């Protein structure tokens, strides 16, 4: 199964993945070999470098941190940290898009940018051209304020793809016969949040919420994903009360939901001499919490639960599946999971 690819935005160096749990001495424990192949596959995807869930949380915290710090730095005349705004440089030869771009300032202070390719037009330059079609729109709003030594940053964004896609042409055999590849995306996503940074106490805090419903078609294969998340965070930890997710291809799917808040302890990742603000882990580093995963794969349906422990900074998780309690030490067994067993 193909998974959604994501870019991890990392603002500081962090140590490898570490989850926390404690042993349950009253119940005989299984090991990684007792997991179903479907649980192994899910855990491998969850903890891989293309982990879309980790990327979602990391990007939200990073956006809040960047916004709050840039608010402070801009008001004091200092240089800000790099922002995550998308900048598209013109292509060689002064290339410009063939789509119609419309920018609208809305009454609520937000800005909407629509790129419309209509039924289709050729993009690119010289021999490197491809067909673009459909449209997408982005609406965003950023607000900054200061109260005493505290700087606040509020943000909101919404994205919509309406039959937005492209067809690429290429000569695979170098014989003049052109082959094509087509991708199409539909769906919508939104996120919002608020962050605060106090320059006297060096306290950092915030919250964010997001949702996404997307359909992506690559030639004849269609993938669907849905997610919803809500988290609060500060210098020491983040607490995720909602992190529901579904990835589907046809009748096959994986779906997860939070049963108990998922806690990431940033002090598990920060050296004693590290920065005062320790945020944005490269991985979802849960030290406590619980989630349920249901699936339908290869004609098999089932479910299992993941227990992340009691708050300790270790690499142990427990899987509850088919009446068994299975202890996993991710520091030693993540390689097995990444290979699907």
Tab-separated table of C-alpha atoms in Angstrom:
chain	number	residue	atom	x	y	z
A	1	UNK	CA	0.000	0.000	0.000
A	2	UNK	CA	1.275	3.476	-0.760
A	3	UNK	CA	1.208	5.991	2.066
A	4	UNK	CA	0.823	9.737	2.008
A	5	UNK	CA	4.179	11.515	1.738
A	6	UNK	CA	4.840	14.413	4.065
A	7	UNK	CA	7.654	16.867	4.657
A	8	UNK	CA	8.883	17.086	8.285
A	9	UNK	CA	9.708	20.675	9.266
A	10	UNK	CA	12.318	20.587	12.032
A	11	UNK	CA	13.558	23.755	13.776
A	12	UNK	CA	15.884	22.077	16.289
A	13	UNK	CA	17.963	18.910	16.574
A	14	UNK	CA	16.143	16.175	18.461
A	15	UNK	CA	17.092	12.732	19.673
A	16	UNK	CA	15.515	9.575	18.189
A	17	UNK	CA	12.053	8.300	18.962
A	18	UNK	CA	11.230	7.413	22.571
A	19	UNK	CA	7.901	6.279	23.970
A	20	UNK	CA	7.124	5.487	27.582
A	21	UNK	CA	5.450	2.495	29.252
A	22	UNK	CA	5.880	0.240	32.221
A	23	UNK	CA	5.743	-3.559	32.418
A	24	UNK	CA	2.536	-5.300	33.420
A	25	UNK	CA	3.808	-8.113	35.630
A	26	UNK	CA	0.356	-9.625	36.108
A	27	UNK	CA	-0.207	-10.565	32.468
A	28	UNK	CA	2.020	-12.855	30.387
A	29	UNK	CA	3.531	-10.709	27.674
A	30	UNK	CA	3.889	-11.559	24.019
A	31	UNK	CA	6.548	-10.164	21.701
A	32	UNK	CA	6.731	-8.581	18.283
A	33	UNK	CA	6.312	-11.970	16.581
A	34	UNK	CA	2.816	-12.253	18.097
A	35	UNK	CA	1.561	-9.204	16.219
A	36	UNK	CA	-0.663	-9.680	13.203
A	37	UNK	CA	0.922	-8.616	9.879
A	38	UNK	CA	-1.630	-5.793	9.753
A	39	UNK	CA	-0.547	-4.370	13.120
A	40	UNK	CA	3.091	-4.602	12.009
A	41	UNK	CA	2.320	-2.777	8.784
A	42	UNK	CA	0.438	0.001	10.570
A	43	UNK	CA	3.161	0.507	13.180
A	44	UNK	CA	5.777	0.548	10.449
A	45	UNK	CA	3.869	3.253	8.579
A	46	UNK	CA	3.181	5.207	11.767
A	47	UNK	CA	6.823	5.394	12.739
A	48	UNK	CA	8.359	5.762	9.265
A	49	UNK	CA	9.993	8.842	7.835
A	50	UNK	CA	6.858	9.504	5.756
A	51	UNK	CA	4.706	9.597	8.909
A	52	UNK	CA	1.927	12.007	7.985
A	53	UNK	CA	0.599	12.134	11.523
A	54	UNK	CA	3.914	13.216	12.998
A	55	UNK	CA	4.325	15.775	10.238
A	56	UNK	CA	0.886	17.246	10.919
A	57	UNK	CA	1.610	17.822	14.595
A	58	UNK	CA	5.151	19.064	14.002
A	59	UNK	CA	4.070	21.564	11.359
A	60	UNK	CA	1.340	22.976	13.609
A	61	UNK	CA	3.666	23.540	16.565
A	62	UNK	CA	6.349	24.954	14.287
A	63	UNK	CA	3.905	27.380	12.676
A	64	UNK	CA	2.819	28.662	16.082
A	65	UNK	CA	6.426	28.959	17.289
A	66	UNK	CA	7.538	30.752	14.136
A	67	UNK	CA	4.592	33.134	14.286
A	68	UNK	CA	4.998	34.057	17.937
A	69	UNK	CA	8.772	34.517	17.598
A	70	UNK	CA	8.455	36.537	14.393
A	71	UNK	CA	5.875	38.772	16.097
A	72	UNK	CA	8.338	39.473	18.910
A	73	UNK	CA	11.342	39.932	16.608
A	74	UNK	CA	9.548	42.146	14.107
A	75	UNK	CA	8.286	44.440	16.859
A	76	UNK	CA	11.793	44.729	18.312
A	77	UNK	CA	13.425	45.229	14.907
A	78	UNK	CA	15.353	41.954	15.003
A	79	UNK	CA	15.558	39.339	12.264
A	80	UNK	CA	12.842	36.687	12.363
A	81	UNK	CA	13.147	32.918	12.140
A	82	UNK	CA	12.451	31.416	8.691
A	83	UNK	CA	8.745	31.358	7.921
A	84	UNK	CA	6.890	28.530	6.212
A	85	UNK	CA	5.224	30.663	3.557
A	86	UNK	CA	5.398	29.134	0.117
A	87	UNK	CA	7.345	31.122	-2.443
A	88	UNK	CA	7.371	29.982	-6.060
A	89	UNK	CA	10.252	31.323	-8.111
A	90	UNK	CA	9.715	31.945	-11.823
A	91	UNK	CA	11.016	29.193	-14.070
A	92	UNK	CA	13.822	29.621	-16.618
A	93	UNK	CA	13.146	31.981	-19.476
A	94	UNK	CA	10.603	34.032	-17.521
A	95	UNK	CA	8.063	31.222	-17.298
A	96	UNK	CA	4.664	32.210	-15.890
A	97	UNK	CA	1.619	30.106	-15.090
A	98	UNK	CA	-1.110	29.574	-17.673
A	99	UNK	CA	-3.779	29.630	-14.960
A	100	UNK	CA	-5.817	32.610	-13.858
A	101	UNK	CA	-4.797	33.818	-10.387
A	102	UNK	CA	-7.272	35.888	-8.385
A	103	UNK	CA	-6.513	37.419	-4.991
A	104	UNK	CA	-9.363	38.711	-2.800
A	105	UNK	CA	-9.243	40.591	0.503
A	106	UNK	CA	-12.176	39.373	2.611
A	107	UNK	CA	-14.196	41.456	5.128
A	108	UNK	CA	-12.862	39.363	8.073
A	109	UNK	CA	-9.285	40.338	7.234
A	110	UNK	CA	-8.399	37.082	5.505
A	111	UNK	CA	-6.987	36.729	1.995
A	112	UNK	CA	-8.155	34.222	-0.616
A	113	UNK	CA	-5.964	33.238	-3.555
A	114	UNK	CA	-7.557	31.160	-6.346
A	115	UNK	CA	-5.591	29.531	-9.174
A	116	UNK	CA	-7.916	28.360	-11.952
A	117	UNK	CA	-6.722	26.307	-14.943
A	118	UNK	CA	-10.234	25.721	-16.264
A	119	UNK	CA	-10.611	22.776	-18.632
A	120	UNK	CA	-6.842	22.696	-19.088
A	121	UNK	CA	-3.860	24.626	-20.381
A	122	UNK	CA	-0.186	23.871	-20.988
A	123	UNK	CA	2.273	24.907	-18.319
A	124	UNK	CA	6.067	24.965	-18.541
A	125	UNK	CA	8.613	26.191	-21.059
A	126	UNK	CA	10.402	24.940	-24.181
A	127	UNK	CA	10.066	21.173	-24.558
A	128	UNK	CA	9.169	20.772	-20.892
A	129	UNK	CA	5.426	21.267	-20.882
A	130	UNK	CA	2.517	19.559	-19.138
A	131	UNK	CA	-1.236	19.989	-18.984
A	132	UNK	CA	-2.725	21.607	-15.855
A	133	UNK	CA	-6.458	21.600	-15.112
A	134	UNK	CA	-8.988	22.329	-12.373
A	135	UNK	CA	-8.448	24.862	-9.612
A	136	UNK	CA	-7.344	25.309	-6.036
A	137	UNK	CA	-7.860	28.044	-3.498
A	138	UNK	CA	-6.196	29.074	-0.253
A	139	UNK	CA	-7.664	31.358	2.382
A	140	UNK	CA	-5.477	32.543	5.246
A	141	UNK	CA	-5.354	35.074	8.047
A	142	UNK	CA	-2.543	35.925	10.505
A	143	UNK	CA	-2.925	38.266	13.477
A	144	UNK	CA	-0.190	39.481	15.824
A	145	UNK	CA	-0.433	41.395	19.084
A	146	UNK	CA	1.527	42.354	22.205
A	147	UNK	CA	0.413	42.615	25.825
A	148	UNK	CA	3.262	43.624	28.104
A	149	UNK	CA	6.082	41.136	27.582
A	150	UNK	CA	3.792	38.569	25.910
A	151	UNK	CA	3.577	38.318	22.121
A	152	UNK	CA	0.626	36.490	20.591
A	153	UNK	CA	0.180	35.027	17.125
A	154	UNK	CA	-3.164	33.728	15.794
A	155	UNK	CA	-3.523	31.948	12.498
A	156	UNK	CA	-6.122	30.352	10.282
A	157	UNK	CA	-5.888	28.670	6.889
A	158	UNK	CA	-8.221	26.787	4.582
A	159	UNK	CA	-7.337	24.968	1.341
A	160	UNK	CA	-9.652	23.589	-1.357
A	161	UNK	CA	-8.773	21.455	-4.397
A	162	UNK	CA	-11.442	21.072	-7.085
A	163	UNK	CA	-10.440	18.504	-9.739
A	164	UNK	CA	-6.992	20.042	-9.554
A	165	UNK	CA	-4.351	18.031	-11.363
A	166	UNK	CA	-1.930	17.543	-14.206
A	167	UNK	CA	-0.996	15.256	-17.086
A	168	UNK	CA	2.671	14.732	-17.874
A	169	UNK	CA	3.934	13.561	-21.256
A	170	UNK	CA	7.178	11.680	-21.697
A	171	UNK	CA	8.913	9.487	-24.265
A	172	UNK	CA	9.703	6.417	-22.199
A	173	UNK	CA	11.395	4.478	-25.048
A	174	UNK	CA	13.020	7.448	-26.817
A	175	UNK	CA	11.234	6.475	-30.018
A	176	UNK	CA	8.868	9.426	-30.348
A	177	UNK	CA	5.950	7.571	-28.725
A	178	UNK	CA	4.597	9.614	-25.830
A	179	UNK	CA	3.293	8.066	-22.628
A	180	UNK	CA	1.263	9.962	-20.030
A	181	UNK	CA	0.826	10.079	-16.271
A	182	UNK	CA	-2.133	11.871	-14.682
A	183	UNK	CA	-2.821	12.884	-11.094
A	184	UNK	CA	-5.947	14.555	-9.717
A	185	UNK	CA	-6.694	15.885	-6.242
A	186	UNK	CA	-9.963	16.843	-4.609
A	187	UNK	CA	-10.687	17.798	-1.048
A	188	UNK	CA	-10.373	20.434	1.608
A	189	UNK	CA	-8.359	21.084	4.740
A	190	UNK	CA	-8.198	23.696	7.464
A	191	UNK	CA	-6.143	24.539	10.492
A	192	UNK	CA	-6.216	27.210	13.168
A	193	UNK	CA	-4.287	27.989	16.288
A	194	UNK	CA	-2.901	30.490	18.734
A	195	UNK	CA	0.577	30.808	20.254
A	196	UNK	CA	2.060	33.000	22.962
A	197	UNK	CA	5.697	33.748	23.842
A	198	UNK	CA	6.643	35.725	26.961
A	199	UNK	CA	10.031	37.404	26.578
A	200	UNK	CA	10.507	37.790	30.349
A	201	UNK	CA	9.570	34.311	31.577
A	202	UNK	CA	10.555	32.596	28.295
A	203	UNK	CA	7.278	30.677	28.495
A	204	UNK	CA	5.841	29.336	25.274
A	205	UNK	CA	2.318	27.942	24.912
A	206	UNK	CA	-0.418	27.417	22.366
A	207	UNK	CA	-3.032	25.215	20.808
A	208	UNK	CA	-4.066	24.131	17.346
A	209	UNK	CA	-6.831	22.241	15.570
A	210	UNK	CA	-6.900	20.843	12.061
A	211	UNK	CA	-9.005	18.728	9.726
A	212	UNK	CA	-8.443	17.262	6.294
A	213	UNK	CA	-10.529	15.320	3.789
A	214	UNK	CA	-8.634	14.479	0.616
A	215	UNK	CA	-8.934	12.271	-2.443
A	216	UNK	CA	-5.893	11.684	-4.620
A	217	UNK	CA	-5.921	9.783	-7.919
A	218	UNK	CA	-2.728	8.652	-9.630
A	219	UNK	CA	-3.598	7.205	-13.036
A	220	UNK	CA	-6.152	4.491	-12.148
A	221	UNK	CA	-5.525	4.293	-8.393
A	222	UNK	CA	-7.479	6.437	-5.926
A	223	UNK	CA	-6.541	7.056	-2.285
A	224	UNK	CA	-8.634	8.765	0.380
A	225	UNK	CA	-7.537	10.223	3.682
A	226	UNK	CA	-9.365	11.943	6.522
A	227	UNK	CA	-7.929	13.386	9.715
A	228	UNK	CA	-8.894	15.575	12.666
A	229	UNK	CA	-6.633	16.778	15.439
A	230	UNK	CA	-6.618	19.019	18.506
A	231	UNK	CA	-3.609	19.703	20.754
A	232	UNK	CA	-2.294	22.070	23.383
A	233	UNK	CA	1.408	22.587	24.068
A	234	UNK	CA	3.989	24.528	26.062
A	235	UNK	CA	7.737	24.427	26.706
A	236	UNK	CA	7.593	20.997	28.307
A	237	UNK	CA	4.956	18.931	26.548
A	238	UNK	CA	2.041	18.662	24.134
A	239	UNK	CA	-1.264	16.996	24.921
A	240	UNK	CA	-3.289	15.646	21.998
A	241	UNK	CA	-6.940	15.065	22.815
A	242	UNK	CA	-7.942	14.260	19.247
A	243	UNK	CA	-5.834	12.654	16.523
A	244	UNK	CA	-8.307	10.672	14.474
A	245	UNK	CA	-7.131	9.445	11.105
A	246	UNK	CA	-8.228	7.228	8.239
A	247	UNK	CA	-6.318	6.165	5.154
A	248	UNK	CA	-8.335	4.251	2.538
A	249	UNK	CA	-7.779	2.642	-0.831
A	250	UNK	CA	-11.019	1.130	-2.108
A	251	UNK	CA	-12.420	-1.157	0.591
A	252	UNK	CA	-9.107	-1.391	2.435
A	253	UNK	CA	-8.397	1.057	5.243
A	254	UNK	CA	-6.638	1.835	8.500
A	255	UNK	CA	-8.441	4.036	11.024
A	256	UNK	CA	-7.191	5.313	14.380
A	257	UNK	CA	-8.835	7.212	17.232
A	258	UNK	CA	-7.623	8.567	20.561
A	259	UNK	CA	-8.994	6.802	23.674
A	260	UNK	CA	-6.861	8.670	26.249
A	261	UNK	CA	-4.887	11.900	25.627
A	262	UNK	CA	-1.553	11.350	23.906
A	263	UNK	CA	1.249	13.146	25.717
A	264	UNK	CA	4.583	14.119	24.182
A	265	UNK	CA	7.220	15.040	26.779
A	266	UNK	CA	9.802	17.354	25.194
A	267	UNK	CA	12.173	16.980	28.153
A	268	UNK	CA	12.733	13.378	27.026
A	269	UNK	CA	14.420	14.811	23.929
A	270	UNK	CA	16.276	17.820	25.276
A	271	UNK	CA	19.879	17.678	26.506
A	272	UNK	CA	20.550	19.399	29.843
A	273	UNK	CA	22.416	22.139	27.970
A	274	UNK	CA	19.756	22.492	25.287
A	275	UNK	CA	17.612	25.518	24.418
A	276	UNK	CA	15.041	26.905	26.842
A	277	UNK	CA	12.249	26.279	24.367
A	278	UNK	CA	12.270	22.595	23.493
A	279	UNK	CA	9.623	21.934	20.867
A	280	UNK	CA	9.038	20.292	17.499
A	281	UNK	CA	10.187	16.667	17.886
A	282	UNK	CA	10.973	14.834	14.657
A	283	UNK	CA	8.696	11.985	15.780
A	284	UNK	CA	5.468	11.674	17.735
A	285	UNK	CA	7.047	10.863	21.082
A	286	UNK	CA	4.159	9.734	23.254
A	287	UNK	CA	5.001	8.913	26.861
A	288	UNK	CA	1.393	8.213	27.814
A	289	UNK	CA	-2.015	7.811	26.207
A	290	UNK	CA	-3.935	5.180	24.327
A	291	UNK	CA	-5.437	4.788	20.871
A	292	UNK	CA	-7.504	2.230	19.013
A	293	UNK	CA	-6.763	1.159	15.433
A	294	UNK	CA	-9.305	-0.635	13.247
A	295	UNK	CA	-8.567	-1.985	9.794
A	296	UNK	CA	-9.789	-3.880	6.780
A	297	UNK	CA	-6.859	-5.266	4.810
A	298	UNK	CA	-6.575	-8.160	2.331
A	299	UNK	CA	-10.099	-9.306	3.187
A	300	UNK	CA	-9.358	-9.335	6.928
A	301	UNK	CA	-10.989	-7.012	9.468
A	302	UNK	CA	-9.770	-6.424	12.994
A	303	UNK	CA	-8.575	-3.986	15.603
A	304	UNK	CA	-5.862	-3.474	18.206
A	305	UNK	CA	-4.989	-0.880	20.839
A	306	UNK	CA	-1.716	0.885	21.574
A	307	UNK	CA	-0.836	1.832	25.166
A	308	UNK	CA	1.987	4.378	25.393
A	309	UNK	CA	2.534	4.064	29.144
A	310	UNK	CA	2.639	6.046	32.365
A	311	UNK	CA	4.858	8.974	31.438
A	312	UNK	CA	8.342	7.462	31.557
A	313	UNK	CA	10.931	8.364	28.935
A	314	UNK	CA	11.563	4.926	27.477
A	315	UNK	CA	11.032	3.104	24.208
A	316	UNK	CA	8.334	0.669	25.346
A	317	UNK	CA	4.769	0.410	24.061
A	318	UNK	CA	2.162	-2.306	24.596
A	319	UNK	CA	-0.169	-3.642	21.922
A	320	UNK	CA	-3.475	-5.279	22.884
A	321	UNK	CA	-4.520	-7.578	20.050
A	322	UNK	CA	-6.476	-10.849	19.818
A	323	UNK	CA	-6.545	-11.308	23.597
A	324	UNK	CA	-2.785	-10.821	23.956
A	325	UNK	CA	-0.668	-8.098	25.529
A	326	UNK	CA	2.420	-7.598	23.369
A	327	UNK	CA	5.432	-5.666	24.619
A	328	UNK	CA	7.392	-3.767	21.962
A	329	UNK	CA	10.776	-2.135	22.555
A	330	UNK	CA	10.965	0.288	19.649
A	331	UNK	CA	14.652	0.994	20.182
A	332	UNK	CA	15.378	-2.611	19.180
A	333	UNK	CA	12.386	-3.729	17.116
A	334	UNK	CA	11.450	-0.741	14.952
A	335	UNK	CA	13.440	-2.299	12.077
A	336	UNK	CA	11.212	-5.378	12.143
A	337	UNK	CA	8.093	-3.216	12.048
A	338	UNK	CA	9.401	-1.044	9.213
A	339	UNK	CA	9.842	-4.201	7.150
A	340	UNK	CA	6.315	-5.371	8.017
A	341	UNK	CA	7.635	-8.309	10.043
